[in-house]
PDB file of N, CA and C in Angstrom:
ATOM      1  N   GLY A  89      15.008  -2.854  25.260  1.00  0.00           N
ATOM      2  CA  GLY A  89      14.541  -4.053  24.999  1.00  0.00           C
ATOM      3  C   GLY A  89      13.908  -4.223  23.617  1.00  0.00           C
ATOM      4  N   TYR A  90      13.527  -5.436  23.292  1.00  0.00           N
ATOM      5  CA  TYR A  90      13.207  -5.708  22.007  1.00  0.00           C
ATOM      6  C   TYR A  90      11.627  -5.947  21.983  1.00  0.00           C
ATOM      7  N   PHE A  91      11.005  -5.721  20.813  1.00  0.00           N
ATOM      8  CA  PHE A  91       9.506  -5.730  20.715  1.00  0.00           C
ATOM      9  C   PHE A  91       9.283  -6.789  19.625  1.00  0.00           C
ATOM     10  N   TYR A  92       8.506  -7.800  19.959  1.00  0.00           N
ATOM     11  CA  TYR A  92       8.063  -8.880  18.906  1.00  0.00           C
ATOM     12  C   TYR A  92       6.559  -8.981  18.908  1.00  0.00           C
ATOM     13  N   SER A  93       5.916  -8.979  17.863  1.00  0.00           N
ATOM     14  CA  SER A  93       4.549  -9.151  17.827  1.00  0.00           C
ATOM     15  C   SER A  93       4.075  -9.905  16.553  1.00  0.00           C
ATOM     16  N   ARG A  94       2.901 -10.426  16.540  1.00  0.00           N
ATOM     17  CA  ARG A  94       2.346 -11.056  15.324  1.00  0.00           C
ATOM     18  C   ARG A  94       0.941 -10.614  15.218  1.00  0.00           C
ATOM     19  N   TRP A  95       0.610  -9.935  14.084  1.00  0.00           N
ATOM     20  CA  TRP A  95      -0.752  -9.454  13.887  1.00  0.00           C
ATOM     21  C   TRP A  95      -1.290 -10.241  12.688  1.00  0.00           C
ATOM     22  N   THR A  96      -2.576 -10.674  12.841  1.00  0.00           N
ATOM     23  CA  THR A  96      -3.273 -11.385  11.679  1.00  0.00           C
ATOM     24  C   THR A  96      -4.518 -10.477  11.422  1.00  0.00           C
ATOM     25  N   LYS A  97      -4.920 -10.418  10.143  1.00  0.00           N
ATOM     26  CA  LYS A  97      -6.048  -9.640   9.715  1.00  0.00           C
ATOM     27  C   LYS A  97      -6.699 -10.267   8.552  1.00  0.00           C
ATOM     28  N   CYS A  98      -8.003 -10.112   8.451  1.00  0.00           N
ATOM     29  CA  CYS A  98      -8.766 -10.524   7.320  1.00  0.00           C
ATOM     30  C   CYS A  98      -9.425  -9.340   6.696  1.00  0.00           C
ATOM     31  N   ILE A  99      -9.255  -9.324   5.359  1.00  0.00           N
ATOM     32  CA  ILE A  99      -9.789  -8.112   4.670  1.00  0.00           C
ATOM     33  C   ILE A  99     -10.829  -8.568   3.582  1.00  0.00           C
ATOM     34  N   HIS A 100     -12.038  -8.124   3.673  1.00  0.00           N
ATOM     35  CA  HIS A 100     -12.863  -8.288   2.570  1.00  0.00           C
ATOM     36  C   HIS A 100     -13.803  -7.075   2.279  1.00  0.00           C
ATOM     37  N   SER A 101     -14.288  -6.911   1.166  1.00  0.00           N
ATOM     38  CA  SER A 101     -14.939  -5.661   0.782  1.00  0.00           C
ATOM     39  C   SER A 101     -16.433  -5.850   0.411  1.00  0.00           C
ATOM     40  N   SER A 102     -16.926  -6.985   0.646  1.00  0.00           N
ATOM     41  CA  SER A 102     -18.340  -7.139   0.202  1.00  0.00           C
ATOM     42  C   SER A 102     -18.936  -8.283   1.049  1.00  0.00           C
ATOM     43  N   ARG A 103     -20.244  -8.480   1.069  1.00  0.00           N
ATOM     44  CA  ARG A 103     -20.812  -9.520   1.649  1.00  0.00           C
ATOM     45  C   ARG A 103     -20.418 -10.806   1.036  1.00  0.00           C
ATOM     46  N   ASP A 104     -20.059 -10.872  -0.183  1.00  0.00           N
ATOM     47  CA  ASP A 104     -19.566 -12.083  -0.927  1.00  0.00           C
ATOM     48  C   ASP A 104     -18.094 -12.240  -0.285  1.00  0.00           C
ATOM     49  N   LEU A 105     -17.984 -13.431   0.396  1.00  0.00           N
ATOM     50  CA  LEU A 105     -16.730 -13.773   1.071  1.00  0.00           C
ATOM     51  C   LEU A 105     -15.644 -14.373   0.157  1.00  0.00           C
ATOM     52  N   SER A 106     -15.930 -14.435  -1.087  1.00  0.00           N
ATOM     53  CA  SER A 106     -15.011 -15.061  -2.092  1.00  0.00           C
ATOM     54  C   SER A 106     -13.683 -14.280  -2.292  1.00  0.00           C
ATOM     55  N   ASP A 107     -13.791 -13.027  -1.893  1.00  0.00           N
ATOM     56  CA  ASP A 107     -12.609 -12.060  -2.138  1.00  0.00           C
ATOM     57  C   ASP A 107     -11.875 -11.800  -0.882  1.00  0.00           C
ATOM     58  N   ILE A 108     -12.105 -12.702   0.207  1.00  0.00           N
ATOM     59  CA  ILE A 108     -11.413 -12.371   1.451  1.00  0.00           C
ATOM     60  C   ILE A 108      -9.980 -12.696   1.350  1.00  0.00           C
ATOM     61  N   VAL A 109      -9.130 -11.917   2.094  1.00  0.00           N
ATOM     62  CA  VAL A 109      -7.676 -12.091   2.059  1.00  0.00           C
ATOM     63  C   VAL A 109      -7.239 -12.166   3.546  1.00  0.00           C
ATOM     64  N   TYR A 110      -6.395 -13.136   3.809  1.00  0.00           N
ATOM     65  CA  TYR A 110      -5.854 -13.368   5.112  1.00  0.00           C
ATOM     66  C   TYR A 110      -4.328 -12.875   5.087  1.00  0.00           C
ATOM     67  N   ILE A 111      -4.001 -11.992   6.050  1.00  0.00           N
ATOM     68  CA  ILE A 111      -2.654 -11.506   6.269  1.00  0.00           C
ATOM     69  C   ILE A 111      -2.141 -11.892   7.597  1.00  0.00           C
ATOM     70  N   ASP A 112      -0.951 -12.393   7.752  1.00  0.00           N
ATOM     71  CA  ASP A 112      -0.299 -12.851   8.981  1.00  0.00           C
ATOM     72  C   ASP A 112       1.039 -12.054   8.901  1.00  0.00           C
ATOM     73  N   ASN A 113       1.214 -11.061   9.831  1.00  0.00           N
ATOM     74  CA  ASN A 113       2.545 -10.239   9.915  1.00  0.00           C
ATOM     75  C   ASN A 113       3.280 -10.661  11.044  1.00  0.00           C
ATOM     76  N   TYR A 114       4.534 -10.837  10.898  1.00  0.00           N
ATOM     77  CA  TYR A 114       5.491 -11.044  12.053  1.00  0.00           C
ATOM     78  C   TYR A 114       6.384  -9.701  12.232  1.00  0.00           C
ATOM     79  N   ILE A 115       6.323  -9.188  13.335  1.00  0.00           N
ATOM     80  CA  ILE A 115       6.864  -7.812  13.524  1.00  0.00           C
ATOM     81  C   ILE A 115       7.975  -7.904  14.651  1.00  0.00           C
ATOM     82  N   PHE A 116       9.108  -7.192  14.334  1.00  0.00           N
ATOM     83  CA  PHE A 116      10.160  -7.160  15.172  1.00  0.00           C
ATOM     84  C   PHE A 116      10.534  -5.661  15.282  1.00  0.00           C
ATOM     85  N   ASN A 117      10.437  -5.034  16.462  1.00  0.00           N
ATOM     86  CA  ASN A 117      10.793  -3.617  16.578  1.00  0.00           C
ATOM     87  C   ASN A 117       9.988  -2.728  15.655  1.00  0.00           C
ATOM     88  N   LYS A 118       8.693  -2.986  15.493  1.00  0.00           N
ATOM     89  CA  LYS A 118       7.803  -2.279  14.745  1.00  0.00           C
ATOM     90  C   LYS A 118       7.978  -2.296  13.303  1.00  0.00           C
ATOM     91  N   ASP A 119       8.776  -3.286  12.763  1.00  0.00           N
ATOM     92  CA  ASP A 119       8.986  -3.454  11.385  1.00  0.00           C
ATOM     93  C   ASP A 119       8.431  -4.810  10.915  1.00  0.00           C
ATOM     94  N   VAL A 120       7.593  -4.976   9.969  1.00  0.00           N
ATOM     95  CA  VAL A 120       7.190  -6.336   9.489  1.00  0.00           C
ATOM     96  C   VAL A 120       8.499  -7.019   8.805  1.00  0.00           C
ATOM     97  N   PHE A 121       8.880  -8.108   9.349  1.00  0.00           N
ATOM     98  CA  PHE A 121      10.071  -8.767   8.747  1.00  0.00           C
ATOM     99  C   PHE A 121       9.616  -9.941   7.882  1.00  0.00           C
ATOM    100  N   ILE A 122       8.422 -10.465   8.174  1.00  0.00           N
ATOM    101  CA  ILE A 122       7.888 -11.531   7.328  1.00  0.00           C
ATOM    102  C   ILE A 122       6.458 -11.490   7.331  1.00  0.00           C
ATOM    103  N   GLN A 123       5.808 -11.795   6.166  1.00  0.00           N
ATOM    104  CA  GLN A 123       4.416 -11.759   5.987  1.00  0.00           C
ATOM    105  C   GLN A 123       3.873 -12.858   5.061  1.00  0.00           C
ATOM    106  N   PHE A 124       2.820 -13.518   5.572  1.00  0.00           N
ATOM    107  CA  PHE A 124       1.989 -14.303   4.792  1.00  0.00           C
ATOM    108  C   PHE A 124       0.772 -13.669   4.303  1.00  0.00           C
ATOM    109  N   ASN A 125       0.596 -13.736   2.995  1.00  0.00           N
ATOM    110  CA  ASN A 125      -0.678 -13.194   2.339  1.00  0.00           C
ATOM    111  C   ASN A 125      -1.288 -14.250   1.555  1.00  0.00           C
ATOM    112  N   SER A 126      -2.625 -14.512   1.791  1.00  0.00           N
ATOM    113  CA  SER A 126      -3.317 -15.566   1.179  1.00  0.00           C
ATOM    114  C   SER A 126      -3.420 -15.388  -0.373  1.00  0.00           C
ATOM    115  N   THR A 127      -3.292 -14.115  -0.819  1.00  0.00           N
ATOM    116  CA  THR A 127      -3.380 -13.930  -2.247  1.00  0.00           C
ATOM    117  C   THR A 127      -2.134 -14.381  -2.849  1.00  0.00           C
ATOM    118  N   VAL A 128      -0.996 -14.218  -2.305  1.00  0.00           N
ATOM    119  CA  VAL A 128       0.220 -14.635  -2.766  1.00  0.00           C
ATOM    120  C   VAL A 128       0.421 -16.208  -2.490  1.00  0.00           C
ATOM    121  N   GLY A 129       0.014 -16.668  -1.399  1.00  0.00           N
ATOM    122  CA  GLY A 129       0.039 -18.055  -1.005  1.00  0.00           C
ATOM    123  C   GLY A 129       1.432 -18.431  -0.474  1.00  0.00           C
ATOM    124  N   ASP A 130       2.371 -17.586  -0.199  1.00  0.00           N
ATOM    125  CA  ASP A 130       3.638 -17.939   0.378  1.00  0.00           C
ATOM    126  C   ASP A 130       4.006 -16.856   1.413  1.00  0.00           C
ATOM    127  N   PHE A 131       5.046 -17.247   2.123  1.00  0.00           N
ATOM    128  CA  PHE A 131       5.577 -16.176   3.038  1.00  0.00           C
ATOM    129  C   PHE A 131       6.556 -15.299   2.229  1.00  0.00           C
ATOM    130  N   VAL A 132       6.570 -14.115   2.505  1.00  0.00           N
ATOM    131  CA  VAL A 132       7.564 -13.100   1.968  1.00  0.00           C
ATOM    132  C   VAL A 132       8.332 -12.441   3.076  1.00  0.00           C
ATOM    133  N   GLY A 133       9.641 -12.478   2.871  1.00  0.00           N
ATOM    134  CA  GLY A 133      10.616 -11.781   3.745  1.00  0.00           C
ATOM    135  C   GLY A 133      10.897 -10.526   3.378  1.00  0.00           C
ATOM    136  N   TYR A 134      10.996  -9.536   4.353  1.00  0.00           N
ATOM    137  CA  TYR A 134      11.328  -8.018   3.962  1.00  0.00           C
ATOM    138  C   TYR A 134      12.670  -7.631   4.603  1.00  0.00           C
ATOM    139  N   THR A 135      13.248  -8.542   5.492  1.00  0.00           N
ATOM    140  CA  THR A 135      14.580  -8.262   5.978  1.00  0.00           C
ATOM    141  C   THR A 135      15.434  -9.469   5.808  1.00  0.00           C
ATOM    142  N   GLU A 136      16.721  -9.461   6.179  1.00  0.00           N
ATOM    143  CA  GLU A 136      17.580 -10.686   6.018  1.00  0.00           C
ATOM    144  C   GLU A 136      17.033 -11.837   6.777  1.00  0.00           C
ATOM    145  N   LEU A 137      16.569 -11.546   8.106  1.00  0.00           N
ATOM    146  CA  LEU A 137      15.997 -12.666   8.791  1.00  0.00           C
ATOM    147  C   LEU A 137      14.688 -13.079   8.222  1.00  0.00           C
ATOM    148  N   GLY A 138      13.825 -12.207   7.715  1.00  0.00           N
ATOM    149  CA  GLY A 138      12.621 -12.596   7.139  1.00  0.00           C
ATOM    150  C   GLY A 138      12.820 -13.434   5.846  1.00  0.00           C
ATOM    151  N   VAL A 139      13.738 -12.963   4.978  1.00  0.00           N
ATOM    152  CA  VAL A 139      14.038 -13.694   3.809  1.00  0.00           C
ATOM    153  C   VAL A 139      14.477 -15.251   4.160  1.00  0.00           C
ATOM    154  N   PHE A 140      15.373 -15.299   5.183  1.00  0.00           N
ATOM    155  CA  PHE A 140      15.795 -16.576   5.638  1.00  0.00           C
ATOM    156  C   PHE A 140      14.706 -17.514   6.099  1.00  0.00           C
ATOM    157  N   ASN A 141      13.774 -16.890   6.898  1.00  0.00           N
ATOM    158  CA  ASN A 141      12.543 -17.638   7.467  1.00  0.00           C
ATOM    159  C   ASN A 141      11.556 -17.979   6.426  1.00  0.00           C
ATOM    160  N   ALA A 142      11.361 -17.022   5.566  1.00  0.00           N
ATOM    161  CA  ALA A 142      10.382 -17.243   4.386  1.00  0.00           C
ATOM    162  C   ALA A 142      10.888 -18.469   3.548  1.00  0.00           C
ATOM    163  N   ARG A 143      12.086 -18.535   3.198  1.00  0.00           N
ATOM    164  CA  ARG A 143      12.538 -19.712   2.517  1.00  0.00           C
ATOM    165  C   ARG A 143      12.450 -20.941   3.285  1.00  0.00           C
ATOM    166  N   LYS A 144      12.687 -20.922   4.434  1.00  0.00           N
ATOM    167  CA  LYS A 144      12.592 -22.160   5.346  1.00  0.00           C
ATOM    168  C   LYS A 144      11.018 -22.490   5.586  1.00  0.00           C
ATOM    169  N   TRP A 145      10.307 -21.547   5.776  1.00  0.00           N
ATOM    170  CA  TRP A 145       8.734 -21.800   6.019  1.00  0.00           C
ATOM    171  C   TRP A 145       8.073 -22.221   4.679  1.00  0.00           C
ATOM    172  N   ASN A 146       8.564 -21.753   3.554  1.00  0.00           N
ATOM    173  CA  ASN A 146       7.896 -22.035   2.289  1.00  0.00           C
ATOM    174  C   ASN A 146       8.218 -23.448   1.910  1.00  0.00           C
ATOM    175  N   SER A 147       9.359 -23.944   2.413  1.00  0.00           N
ATOM    176  CA  SER A 147       9.698 -25.274   1.991  1.00  0.00           C
ATOM    177  C   SER A 147       8.969 -26.345   2.961  1.00  0.00           C
ATOM    178  N   ASP A 148       8.229 -25.912   4.012  1.00  0.00           N
ATOM    179  CA  ASP A 148       7.426 -26.795   4.845  1.00  0.00           C
ATOM    180  C   ASP A 148       6.038 -26.816   4.447  1.00  0.00           C
ATOM    181  N   SER A 149       5.654 -27.914   3.677  1.00  0.00           N
ATOM    182  CA  SER A 149       4.305 -27.863   3.078  1.00  0.00           C
ATOM    183  C   SER A 149       3.266 -27.955   4.138  1.00  0.00           C
ATOM    184  N   GLY A 150       3.574 -28.479   5.253  1.00  0.00           N
ATOM    185  CA  GLY A 150       2.493 -28.517   6.385  1.00  0.00           C
ATOM    186  C   GLY A 150       2.158 -27.117   6.889  1.00  0.00           C
ATOM    187  N   GLN A 151       3.291 -26.310   7.140  1.00  0.00           N
ATOM    188  CA  GLN A 151       3.066 -24.915   7.675  1.00  0.00           C
ATOM    189  C   GLN A 151       2.281 -24.137   6.454  1.00  0.00           C
ATOM    190  N   LEU A 152       2.709 -24.230   5.223  1.00  0.00           N
ATOM    191  CA  LEU A 152       2.004 -23.506   4.232  1.00  0.00           C
ATOM    192  C   LEU A 152       0.592 -23.940   4.040  1.00  0.00           C
ATOM    193  N   GLN A 153       0.246 -25.121   4.224  1.00  0.00           N
ATOM    194  CA  GLN A 153      -1.196 -25.561   4.217  1.00  0.00           C
ATOM    195  C   GLN A 153      -2.019 -25.064   5.365  1.00  0.00           C
ATOM    196  N   SER A 154      -1.327 -24.966   6.447  1.00  0.00           N
ATOM    197  CA  SER A 154      -2.086 -24.501   7.666  1.00  0.00           C
ATOM    198  C   SER A 154      -2.397 -22.945   7.476  1.00  0.00           C
ATOM    199  N   GLU A 155      -1.369 -22.291   7.037  1.00  0.00           N
ATOM    200  CA  GLU A 155      -1.558 -20.818   6.716  1.00  0.00           C
ATOM    201  C   GLU A 155      -2.659 -20.518   5.710  1.00  0.00           C
ATOM    202  N   ARG A 156      -2.654 -21.439   4.587  1.00  0.00           N
ATOM    203  CA  ARG A 156      -3.593 -21.123   3.591  1.00  0.00           C
ATOM    204  C   ARG A 156      -5.020 -21.554   4.060  1.00  0.00           C
ATOM    205  N   ALA A 157      -5.038 -22.385   5.003  1.00  0.00           N
ATOM    206  CA  ALA A 157      -6.409 -22.815   5.506  1.00  0.00           C
ATOM    207  C   ALA A 157      -7.070 -21.755   6.388  1.00  0.00           C
ATOM    208  N   GLN A 158      -6.180 -20.858   6.779  1.00  0.00           N
ATOM    209  CA  GLN A 158      -6.787 -19.822   7.757  1.00  0.00           C
ATOM    210  C   GLN A 158      -7.918 -18.978   7.161  1.00  0.00           C
ATOM    211  N   VAL A 159      -7.882 -18.834   5.756  1.00  0.00           N
ATOM    212  CA  VAL A 159      -8.966 -18.127   5.077  1.00  0.00           C
ATOM    213  C   VAL A 159     -10.299 -18.768   5.402  1.00  0.00           C
ATOM    214  N   GLU A 160     -10.372 -20.048   5.289  1.00  0.00           N
ATOM    215  CA  GLU A 160     -11.717 -20.693   5.621  1.00  0.00           C
ATOM    216  C   GLU A 160     -11.891 -20.908   7.115  1.00  0.00           C
ATOM    217  N   ARG A 161     -10.793 -21.236   7.739  1.00  0.00           N
ATOM    218  CA  ARG A 161     -10.973 -21.616   9.302  1.00  0.00           C
ATOM    219  C   ARG A 161     -11.159 -20.385  10.088  1.00  0.00           C
ATOM    220  N   TYR A 162     -10.415 -19.258   9.865  1.00  0.00           N
ATOM    221  CA  TYR A 162     -10.512 -18.214  10.709  1.00  0.00           C
ATOM    222  C   TYR A 162     -11.299 -16.960  10.057  1.00  0.00           C
ATOM    223  N   CYS A 163     -10.948 -16.524   8.855  1.00  0.00           N
ATOM    224  CA  CYS A 163     -11.540 -15.360   8.260  1.00  0.00           C
ATOM    225  C   CYS A 163     -12.990 -15.709   7.897  1.00  0.00           C
ATOM    226  N   LYS A 164     -13.367 -16.516   7.078  1.00  0.00           N
ATOM    227  CA  LYS A 164     -14.724 -16.758   6.618  1.00  0.00           C
ATOM    228  C   LYS A 164     -15.497 -17.153   7.807  1.00  0.00           C
ATOM    229  N   HIS A 165     -15.125 -17.955   8.663  1.00  0.00           N
ATOM    230  CA  HIS A 165     -15.816 -18.279   9.865  1.00  0.00           C
ATOM    231  C   HIS A 165     -16.285 -17.194  10.696  1.00  0.00           C
ATOM    232  N   ASN A 166     -15.332 -16.231  11.011  1.00  0.00           N
ATOM    233  CA  ASN A 166     -15.691 -15.093  11.809  1.00  0.00           C
ATOM    234  C   ASN A 166     -16.456 -13.981  11.042  1.00  0.00           C
ATOM    235  N   ALA A 167     -16.201 -13.831   9.767  1.00  0.00           N
ATOM    236  CA  ALA A 167     -16.840 -12.853   8.932  1.00  0.00           C
ATOM    237  C   ALA A 167     -18.424 -13.253   8.835  1.00  0.00           C
ATOM    238  N   GLU A 168     -18.679 -14.563   8.731  1.00  0.00           N
ATOM    239  CA  GLU A 168     -20.057 -15.019   8.669  1.00  0.00           C
ATOM    240  C   GLU A 168     -20.763 -14.684   9.815  1.00  0.00           C
ATOM    241  N   ILE A 169     -20.046 -14.955  10.923  1.00  0.00           N
ATOM    242  CA  ILE A 169     -20.732 -14.649  12.274  1.00  0.00           C
ATOM    243  C   ILE A 169     -20.981 -13.101  12.446  1.00  0.00           C
ATOM    244  N   ARG A 170     -20.058 -12.325  11.980  1.00  0.00           N
ATOM    245  CA  ARG A 170     -20.318 -10.763  12.120  1.00  0.00           C
ATOM    246  C   ARG A 170     -21.353 -10.341  11.194  1.00  0.00           C
ATOM    247  N   LEU A 171     -21.330 -10.880   9.964  1.00  0.00           N
ATOM    248  CA  LEU A 171     -22.287 -10.455   8.977  1.00  0.00           C
ATOM    249  C   LEU A 171     -23.652 -10.851   9.584  1.00  0.00           C
ATOM    250  N   ALA A 172     -23.872 -12.013  10.104  1.00  0.00           N
ATOM    251  CA  ALA A 172     -25.185 -12.497  10.597  1.00  0.00           C
ATOM    252  C   ALA A 172     -25.618 -11.584  11.830  1.00  0.00           C
ATOM    253  N   ALA A 173     -24.808 -11.218  12.501  1.00  0.00           N
ATOM    254  CA  ALA A 173     -25.008 -10.301  13.739  1.00  0.00           C
ATOM    255  C   ALA A 173     -25.434  -8.882  13.222  1.00  0.00           C
ATOM    256  N   ILE A 174     -24.832  -8.436  12.211  1.00  0.00           N
ATOM    257  CA  ILE A 174     -25.200  -7.072  11.631  1.00  0.00           C
ATOM    258  C   ILE A 174     -26.594  -7.205  10.952  1.00  0.00           C
ATOM    259  N   ALA A 175     -26.767  -8.247  10.196  1.00  0.00           N
ATOM    260  CA  ALA A 175     -28.110  -8.483   9.460  1.00  0.00           C
ATOM    261  C   ALA A 175     -29.257  -8.715  10.451  1.00  0.00           C
ATOM    262  N   ASP A 176     -28.993  -9.199  11.572  1.00  0.00           N
ATOM    263  CA  ASP A 176     -30.037  -9.436  12.540  1.00  0.00           C
ATOM    264  C   ASP A 176     -30.503  -8.045  13.140  1.00  0.00           C
ATOM    265  N   LYS A 177     -29.616  -7.140  13.181  1.00  0.00           N
ATOM    266  CA  LYS A 177     -30.037  -5.811  13.816  1.00  0.00           C
ATOM    267  C   LYS A 177     -30.647  -4.865  12.893  1.00  0.00           C
ATOM    268  N   SER A 178     -30.521  -5.193  11.498  1.00  0.00           N
ATOM    269  CA  SER A 178     -31.157  -4.246  10.550  1.00  0.00           C
ATOM    270  C   SER A 178     -32.587  -4.614  10.181  1.00  0.00           C
TER     271      SER A 178
END
């Protein structure tokens, strides 16, 4: 069979959340074939299918806007909750 998954992650290295990075990986058979990185601001393809999809998705301004907004909506929101929970325990 085939294996498809999508992993998202947020990376930050300090309590200052201005350096937070959102990464959205699309994986097929354990290989990342396309990735969105908020630092780059676009989709990047790593295989023939990934390059095709990246070109298509990068031309859709609505999809790009939605991915770029994940830093604020998903990453910073959850990081603030986690940092508050950690600060309350110390």
